[in-house]
Every structure is written in structure tokens, then in C-alpha cells.
Tab-separated table of C-alpha atoms and ligand atoms in Angstrom:
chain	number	residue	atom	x	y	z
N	275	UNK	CA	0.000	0.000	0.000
N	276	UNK	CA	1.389	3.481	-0.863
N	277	UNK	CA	1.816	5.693	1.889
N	278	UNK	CA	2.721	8.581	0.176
N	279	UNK	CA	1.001	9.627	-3.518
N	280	UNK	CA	2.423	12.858	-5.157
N	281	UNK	CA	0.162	12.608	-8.182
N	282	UNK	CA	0.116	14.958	-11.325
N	283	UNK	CA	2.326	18.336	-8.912
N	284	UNK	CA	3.342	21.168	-10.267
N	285	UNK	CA	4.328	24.594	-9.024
N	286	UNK	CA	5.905	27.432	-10.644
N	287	UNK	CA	7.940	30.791	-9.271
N	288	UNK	CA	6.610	33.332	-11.704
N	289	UNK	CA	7.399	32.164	-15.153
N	290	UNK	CA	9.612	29.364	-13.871
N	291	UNK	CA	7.556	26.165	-14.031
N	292	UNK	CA	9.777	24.529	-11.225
N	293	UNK	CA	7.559	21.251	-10.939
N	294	UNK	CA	5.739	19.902	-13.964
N	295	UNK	CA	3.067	17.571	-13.671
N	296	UNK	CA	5.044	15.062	-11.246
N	297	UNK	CA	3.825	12.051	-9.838
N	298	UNK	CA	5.514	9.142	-8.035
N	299	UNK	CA	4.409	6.815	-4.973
N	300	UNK	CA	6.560	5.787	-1.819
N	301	UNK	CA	5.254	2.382	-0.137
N	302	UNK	CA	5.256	1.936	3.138
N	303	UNK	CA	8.951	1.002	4.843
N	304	UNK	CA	10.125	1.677	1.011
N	305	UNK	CA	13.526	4.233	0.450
N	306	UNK	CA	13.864	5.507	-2.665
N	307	UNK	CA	16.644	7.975	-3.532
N	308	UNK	CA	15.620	10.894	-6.073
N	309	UNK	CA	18.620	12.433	-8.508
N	310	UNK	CA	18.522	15.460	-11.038
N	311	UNK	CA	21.160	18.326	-11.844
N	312	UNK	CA	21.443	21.443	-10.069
N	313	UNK	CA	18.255	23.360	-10.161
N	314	UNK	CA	16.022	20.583	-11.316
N	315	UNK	CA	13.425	21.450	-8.442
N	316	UNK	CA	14.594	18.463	-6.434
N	317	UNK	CA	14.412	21.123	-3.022
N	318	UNK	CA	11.168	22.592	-4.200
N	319	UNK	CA	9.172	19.149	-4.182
N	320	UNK	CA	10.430	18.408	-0.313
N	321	UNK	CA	8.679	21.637	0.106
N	322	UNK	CA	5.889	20.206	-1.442
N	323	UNK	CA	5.599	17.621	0.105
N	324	UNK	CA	6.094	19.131	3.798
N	325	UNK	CA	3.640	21.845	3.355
N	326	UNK	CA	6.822	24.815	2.736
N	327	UNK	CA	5.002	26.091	-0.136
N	328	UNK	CA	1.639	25.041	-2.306
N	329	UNK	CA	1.549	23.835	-5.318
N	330	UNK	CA	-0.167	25.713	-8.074
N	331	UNK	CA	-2.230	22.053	-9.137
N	332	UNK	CA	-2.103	18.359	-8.535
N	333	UNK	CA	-2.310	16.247	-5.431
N	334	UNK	CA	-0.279	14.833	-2.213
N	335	UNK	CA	-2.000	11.653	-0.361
N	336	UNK	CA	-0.524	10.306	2.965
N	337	UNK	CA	-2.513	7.283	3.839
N	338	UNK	CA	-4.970	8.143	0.966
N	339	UNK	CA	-6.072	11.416	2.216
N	340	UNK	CA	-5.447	14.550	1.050
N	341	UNK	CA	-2.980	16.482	2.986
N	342	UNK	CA	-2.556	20.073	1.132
N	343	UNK	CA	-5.087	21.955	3.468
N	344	UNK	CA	-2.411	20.954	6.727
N	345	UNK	CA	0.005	23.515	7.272
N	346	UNK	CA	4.213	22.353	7.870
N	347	UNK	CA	3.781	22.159	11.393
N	348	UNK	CA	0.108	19.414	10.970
N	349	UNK	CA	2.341	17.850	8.051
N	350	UNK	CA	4.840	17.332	10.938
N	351	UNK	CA	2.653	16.054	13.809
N	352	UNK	CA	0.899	13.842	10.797
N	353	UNK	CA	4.297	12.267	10.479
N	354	UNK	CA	6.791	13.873	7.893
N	355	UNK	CA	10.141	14.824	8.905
N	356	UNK	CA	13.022	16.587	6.797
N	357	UNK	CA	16.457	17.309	6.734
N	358	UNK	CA	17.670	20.325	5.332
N	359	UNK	CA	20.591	21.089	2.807
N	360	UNK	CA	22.407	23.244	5.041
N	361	UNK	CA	21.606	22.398	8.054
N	362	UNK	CA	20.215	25.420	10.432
N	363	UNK	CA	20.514	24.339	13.942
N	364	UNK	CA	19.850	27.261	16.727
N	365	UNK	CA	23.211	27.675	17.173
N	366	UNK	CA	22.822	29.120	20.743
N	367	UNK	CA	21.371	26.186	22.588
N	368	UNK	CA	22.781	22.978	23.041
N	369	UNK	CA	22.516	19.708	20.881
N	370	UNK	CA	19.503	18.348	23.675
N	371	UNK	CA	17.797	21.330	23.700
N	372	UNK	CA	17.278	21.846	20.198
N	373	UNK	CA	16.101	17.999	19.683
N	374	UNK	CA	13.740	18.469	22.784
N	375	UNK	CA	12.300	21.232	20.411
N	376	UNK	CA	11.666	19.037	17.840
N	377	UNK	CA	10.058	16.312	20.582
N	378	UNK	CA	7.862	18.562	22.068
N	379	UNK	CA	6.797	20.095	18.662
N	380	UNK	CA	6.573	17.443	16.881
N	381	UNK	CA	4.424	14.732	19.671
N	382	UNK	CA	2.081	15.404	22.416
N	383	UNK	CA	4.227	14.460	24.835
N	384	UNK	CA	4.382	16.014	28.193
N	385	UNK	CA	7.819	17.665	29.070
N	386	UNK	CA	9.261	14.496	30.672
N	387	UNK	CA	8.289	12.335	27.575
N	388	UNK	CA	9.808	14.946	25.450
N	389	UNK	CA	12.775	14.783	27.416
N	390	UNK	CA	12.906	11.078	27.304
N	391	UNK	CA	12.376	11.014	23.321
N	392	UNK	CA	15.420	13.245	23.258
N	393	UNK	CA	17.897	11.586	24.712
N	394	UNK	CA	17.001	8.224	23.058
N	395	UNK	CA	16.969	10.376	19.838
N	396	UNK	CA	20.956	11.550	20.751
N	397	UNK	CA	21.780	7.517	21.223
N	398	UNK	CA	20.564	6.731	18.089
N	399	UNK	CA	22.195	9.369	15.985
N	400	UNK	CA	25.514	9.234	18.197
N	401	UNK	CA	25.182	12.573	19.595
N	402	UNK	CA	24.512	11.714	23.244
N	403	UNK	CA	28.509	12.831	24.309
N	404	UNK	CA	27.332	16.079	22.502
N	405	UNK	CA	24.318	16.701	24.128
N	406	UNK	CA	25.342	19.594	26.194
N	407	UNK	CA	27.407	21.114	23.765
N	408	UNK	CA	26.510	24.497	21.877
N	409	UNK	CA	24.965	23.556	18.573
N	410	UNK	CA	26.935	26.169	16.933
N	411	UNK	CA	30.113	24.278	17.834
N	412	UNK	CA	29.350	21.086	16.054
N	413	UNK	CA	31.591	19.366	13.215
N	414	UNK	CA	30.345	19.069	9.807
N	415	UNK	CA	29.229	15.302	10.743
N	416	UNK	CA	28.024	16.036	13.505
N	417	UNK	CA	25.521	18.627	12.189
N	418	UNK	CA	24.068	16.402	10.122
N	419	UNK	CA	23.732	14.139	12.383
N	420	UNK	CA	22.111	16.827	14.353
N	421	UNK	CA	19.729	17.398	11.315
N	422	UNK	CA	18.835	14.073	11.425
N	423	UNK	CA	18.494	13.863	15.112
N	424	UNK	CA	15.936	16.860	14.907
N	425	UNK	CA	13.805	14.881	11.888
N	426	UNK	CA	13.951	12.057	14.103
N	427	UNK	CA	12.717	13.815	17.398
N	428	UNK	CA	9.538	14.281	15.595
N	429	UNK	CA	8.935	10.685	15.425
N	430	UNK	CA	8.189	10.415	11.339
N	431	UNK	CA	6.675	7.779	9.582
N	432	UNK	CA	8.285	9.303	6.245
N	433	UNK	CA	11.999	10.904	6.650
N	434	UNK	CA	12.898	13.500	3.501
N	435	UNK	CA	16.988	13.736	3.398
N	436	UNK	CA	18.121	16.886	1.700
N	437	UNK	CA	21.632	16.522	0.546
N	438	UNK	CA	22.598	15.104	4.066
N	439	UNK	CA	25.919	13.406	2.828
N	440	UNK	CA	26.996	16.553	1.332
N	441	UNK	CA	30.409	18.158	2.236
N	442	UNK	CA	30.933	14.694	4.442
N	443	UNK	CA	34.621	12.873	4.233
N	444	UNK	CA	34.227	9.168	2.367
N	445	UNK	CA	34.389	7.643	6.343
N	446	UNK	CA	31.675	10.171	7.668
N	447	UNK	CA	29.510	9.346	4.614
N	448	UNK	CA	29.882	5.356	4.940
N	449	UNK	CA	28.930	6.266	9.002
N	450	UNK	CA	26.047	8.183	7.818
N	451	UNK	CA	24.906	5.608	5.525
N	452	UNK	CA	25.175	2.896	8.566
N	453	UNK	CA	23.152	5.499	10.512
N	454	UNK	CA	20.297	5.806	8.005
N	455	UNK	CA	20.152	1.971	7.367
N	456	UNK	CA	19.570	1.352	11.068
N	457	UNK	CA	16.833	4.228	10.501
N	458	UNK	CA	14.986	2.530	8.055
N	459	UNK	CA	15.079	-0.783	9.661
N	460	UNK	CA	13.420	0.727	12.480
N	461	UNK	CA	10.689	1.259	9.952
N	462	UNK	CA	11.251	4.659	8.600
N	463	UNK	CA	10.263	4.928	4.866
N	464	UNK	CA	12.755	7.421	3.025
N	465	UNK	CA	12.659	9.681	0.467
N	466	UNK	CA	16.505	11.129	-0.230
N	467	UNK	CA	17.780	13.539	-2.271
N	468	UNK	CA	21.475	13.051	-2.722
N	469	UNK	CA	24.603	14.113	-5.268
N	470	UNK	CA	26.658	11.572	-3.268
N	471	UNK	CA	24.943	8.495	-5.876
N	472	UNK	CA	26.728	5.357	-4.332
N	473	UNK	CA	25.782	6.700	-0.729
N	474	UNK	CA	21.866	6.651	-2.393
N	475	UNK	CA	22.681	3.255	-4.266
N	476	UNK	CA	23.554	1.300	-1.148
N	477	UNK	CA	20.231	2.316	0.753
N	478	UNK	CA	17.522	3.018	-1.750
N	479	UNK	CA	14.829	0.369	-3.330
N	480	UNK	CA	13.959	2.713	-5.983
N	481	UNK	CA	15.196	5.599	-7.744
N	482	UNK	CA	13.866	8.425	-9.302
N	483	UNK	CA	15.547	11.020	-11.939
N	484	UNK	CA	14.225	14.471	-12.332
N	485	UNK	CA	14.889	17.138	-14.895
N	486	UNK	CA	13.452	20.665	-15.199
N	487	UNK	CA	10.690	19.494	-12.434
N	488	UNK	CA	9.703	16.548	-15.058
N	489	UNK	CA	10.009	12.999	-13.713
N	490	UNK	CA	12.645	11.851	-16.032
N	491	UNK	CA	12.654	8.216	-15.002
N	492	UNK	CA	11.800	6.262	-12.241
N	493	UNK	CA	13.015	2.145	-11.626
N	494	UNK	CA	15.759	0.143	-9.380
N	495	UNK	CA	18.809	1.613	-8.860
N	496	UNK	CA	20.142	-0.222	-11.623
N	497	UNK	CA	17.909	0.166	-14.379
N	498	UNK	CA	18.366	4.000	-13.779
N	499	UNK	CA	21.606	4.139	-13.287
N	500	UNK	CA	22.099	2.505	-16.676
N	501	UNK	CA	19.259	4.675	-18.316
N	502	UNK	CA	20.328	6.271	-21.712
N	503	UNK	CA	18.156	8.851	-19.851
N	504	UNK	CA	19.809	9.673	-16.563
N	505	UNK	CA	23.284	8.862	-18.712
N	506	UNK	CA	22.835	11.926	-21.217
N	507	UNK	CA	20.990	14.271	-18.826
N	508	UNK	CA	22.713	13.968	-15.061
N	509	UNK	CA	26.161	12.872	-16.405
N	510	UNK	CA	26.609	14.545	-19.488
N	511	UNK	CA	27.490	11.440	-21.307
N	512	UNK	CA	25.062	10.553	-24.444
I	121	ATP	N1	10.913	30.386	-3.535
I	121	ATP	C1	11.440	30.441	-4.765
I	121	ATP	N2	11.243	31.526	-5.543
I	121	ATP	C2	11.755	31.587	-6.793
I	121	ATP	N3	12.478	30.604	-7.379
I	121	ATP	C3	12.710	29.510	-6.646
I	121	ATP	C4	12.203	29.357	-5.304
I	121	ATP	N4	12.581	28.145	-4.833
I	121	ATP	C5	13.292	27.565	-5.824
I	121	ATP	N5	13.364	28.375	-6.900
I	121	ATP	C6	14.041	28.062	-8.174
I	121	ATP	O1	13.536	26.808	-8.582
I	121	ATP	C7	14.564	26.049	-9.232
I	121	ATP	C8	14.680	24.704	-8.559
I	121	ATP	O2	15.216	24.887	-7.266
I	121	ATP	P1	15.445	23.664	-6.261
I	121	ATP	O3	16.113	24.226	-5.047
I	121	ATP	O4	14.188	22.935	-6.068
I	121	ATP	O5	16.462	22.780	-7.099
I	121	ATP	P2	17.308	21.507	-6.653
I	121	ATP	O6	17.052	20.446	-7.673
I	121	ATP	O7	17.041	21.173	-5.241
I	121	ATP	O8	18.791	22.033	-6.828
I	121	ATP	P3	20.163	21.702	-6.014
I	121	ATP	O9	20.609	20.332	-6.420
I	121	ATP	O10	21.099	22.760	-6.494
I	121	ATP	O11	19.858	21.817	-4.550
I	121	ATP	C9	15.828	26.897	-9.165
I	121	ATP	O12	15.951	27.570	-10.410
I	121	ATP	C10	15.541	27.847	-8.031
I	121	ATP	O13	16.236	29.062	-8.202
């Protein structure tokens, strides 16, 4: 059963049609990894989808029902989390308190439950050492894993990944890659956008290639990967 149905989008920024008619489906526990150039609108449909922007025409299901009339923060509580490509912690407060915002904002939890969440959350995502630390302090790495640590605070039941292995070393992307493995077997389902492609090839089921906000092709890794497609478009090569 699909969990998620993005069915016939599109949205455009003046005269810039940045999403054109796009439709895909992510089952439930599924990953699938989504590529495109610079500028394709890969960004623009994780707004979409979390409720950022609106788009101009078209659809978004979770569980079958309509979700365009919930604003970020319902999409949240309804269970979407995100990442963001650069990743905006509040730099002021330490790692625990801002993934206690995220636990309290994103549950109904009552302080101590939000607390609890929190520090589970920092386990997971190997930031517990951190957790008193200033955000703005934090390592490349460990900012992302902060990212992550705020999606997962929220308790989703789909996780968008923005360019999280981004900027990372080839050791802190294969730790990130362990991290978000362990995340989907806890029953996650994944939608990531990613440059890094074997990072997305050794976690997704699916891909999906997107070009001027048009779903170029979607398939397994493979048959993507080996598209004449994805080949002449995303790498240049014809
Ligand atoms: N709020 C906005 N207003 C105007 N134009 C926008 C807005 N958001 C995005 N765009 C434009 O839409 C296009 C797609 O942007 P988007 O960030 O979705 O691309 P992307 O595929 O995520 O790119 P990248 O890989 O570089 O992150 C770009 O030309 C961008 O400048």
C-alpha cells in the first residue's frame, strides 16, 4: 500500500515552471533515492511535500487522504520529517535542547516524555557525548547528524533527506549511511535527495531522476543508473 502519492504536482515561481506535472508513490517502509542536476526542483518538491510552499495544481496523499489543506507544522505532527541542505541548527542552545524542540513540537508528549524522546533520539544518531554542547560548535558530521536527530525527534513515519551526505569525508559518509540503514530498519520509509549516488545506491529500493521538475525516469537503482536517460541528462554522457 502506498503511503505517500504525489500525483500529477506542479508549481511554478513566476514564469519558472519549477515542478511539472510530477507524480511518483513511496510504499510503506520503502527508500527511494531521487537524482537530477542542479536546479532541477529536487528542493522545491520536499517543500511540497512538507507543506513549505503550495503547489499551483495536482495532489499529495498520505494514507490516501489529502494532505494540502495541513500547514508544515500538521504535516509534521501527521508524520513527515526533513532534513535540510544546510543544516540550520539554533546555534545558541545545546545539541539536547534543540532535539527536545523538535520532541515537544513534533508529539504530544508532556515535558518528561519529550525529554525522554530526546535523549534516546541523541543515542541513536551518536550525539549523546554532545548533548550539552553548543549547537553552533558542532563538526560538519556532527551537524548532520544533528539534522537528522531533529527529523527524528519528531517521530516520522516518512523521513525526507536533503543533501545530508553533502560536504561529508568518504568515512563520515559510509557512518552516515550505517546510521540511516539502522533508521529505516526501524521502519522509517525514506525519500533522499542526494549528489553523493553510491551513498543513495547502497540504501535506496527505488530511484527516481528528475529534470526541469519533469520525472525523467523512475526504476531500481540499476535500471536508472544505466538509463540512456539519466546517462545523457545527469552525467553529461550521451
Ligand atoms: N521560492 C522560490 N522563488 C523563486 N524561485 C525559486 C524558489 N525556490 C526555488 N526556486 C528556483 O527553482 C529552481 C529549482 O530549485 P530547487 O532548489 O528545487 O532545485 P534543486 O534540484 O534542489 O537544486 P540543487 O541540487 O542545487 O539543490 C531553481 O531555479 C531555483 O532558483
Amino acid at each position: 500500500m502506498s503511503l505517500l502519492k504525489v500525483q500529477n504536482v506542479s508549481k511554478s515561481f513566476g514564469s519558472l515552471k519549477v515542478t511539472n506535472d510530477l507524480s511518483f508513490e513511496l510504499k510503506r517502509g520503502e527508500a527511494i533515492g531521487i537524482l537530477g542536476p542542479n536546479g532541477a526542483g529536487k528542493t522545491t518538491l520536499f517543500n511540497l511535500i512538507s507543506g513549505d510552499i503550495t503547489p499551483d495544481s495536482g495532489e499529495i496523499l498520505f494514507n490516501d487522504k489529502s494532505i494540502l489543506a495541513l500547514s508544515s507544522s500538521d504535516r509534521c505532527v501527521a508524520g513527515f520529517g526533513r532534513t535540510y541542505q544546510i543544516p540550520q541548527p539554533f546555534e545558541g542552545m545545546s545539541v539536547f535542547e534543540n532535539v527536545l524542540v523538535g520532541a515537544v513540537y513534533g508529539n504530544n508528549y508532556s515535558e518528561k516524555e519529550a525529554e525522554e524522546l530526546a535523549l534516546y533520539v541523541l543515542e541513536q544518531t551518536g550525539l549523546i557525548d554532545k548533548a550539552e554542547a553548543l549547537a553552533g560548535t558542532l563538526s560538519l558530521l556532527e551537524r548532520k547528524r544533528l539534522e537528522l536527530a531533529k527529523a527524528l525527534s519528531t517521530q516520522p513515519k516518512v523521513l525526507l533527506l536533503d543533501e545530508i551526505a553533502g560536504g561529508l569525508t568518504e568515512q563520515e559518509v559510509f557512518e552516515l549511511i550505517e546510521l540511516i540503514k539502522d533508521i529505516r530498519k526501524a521502519g522509517v520509509s525514506i525519500i533522499w535527495i542526494e549528489h553523493i549516488v553510491h551513498a543513495l545506491l547502497s540504501v535506496v529500493d527505488r530511484l527516481i531522476a528528475i529534470n526541469f521538475g519533469e520525472l525523467l525516469i523512475e526504476g531500481t537503482p540499476e535500471d536508472v543508473m544505466n538509463s540512456s536517460e539519466v546517462k545523457e541528462v545527469y552525467m553529461g554522457i550521451e
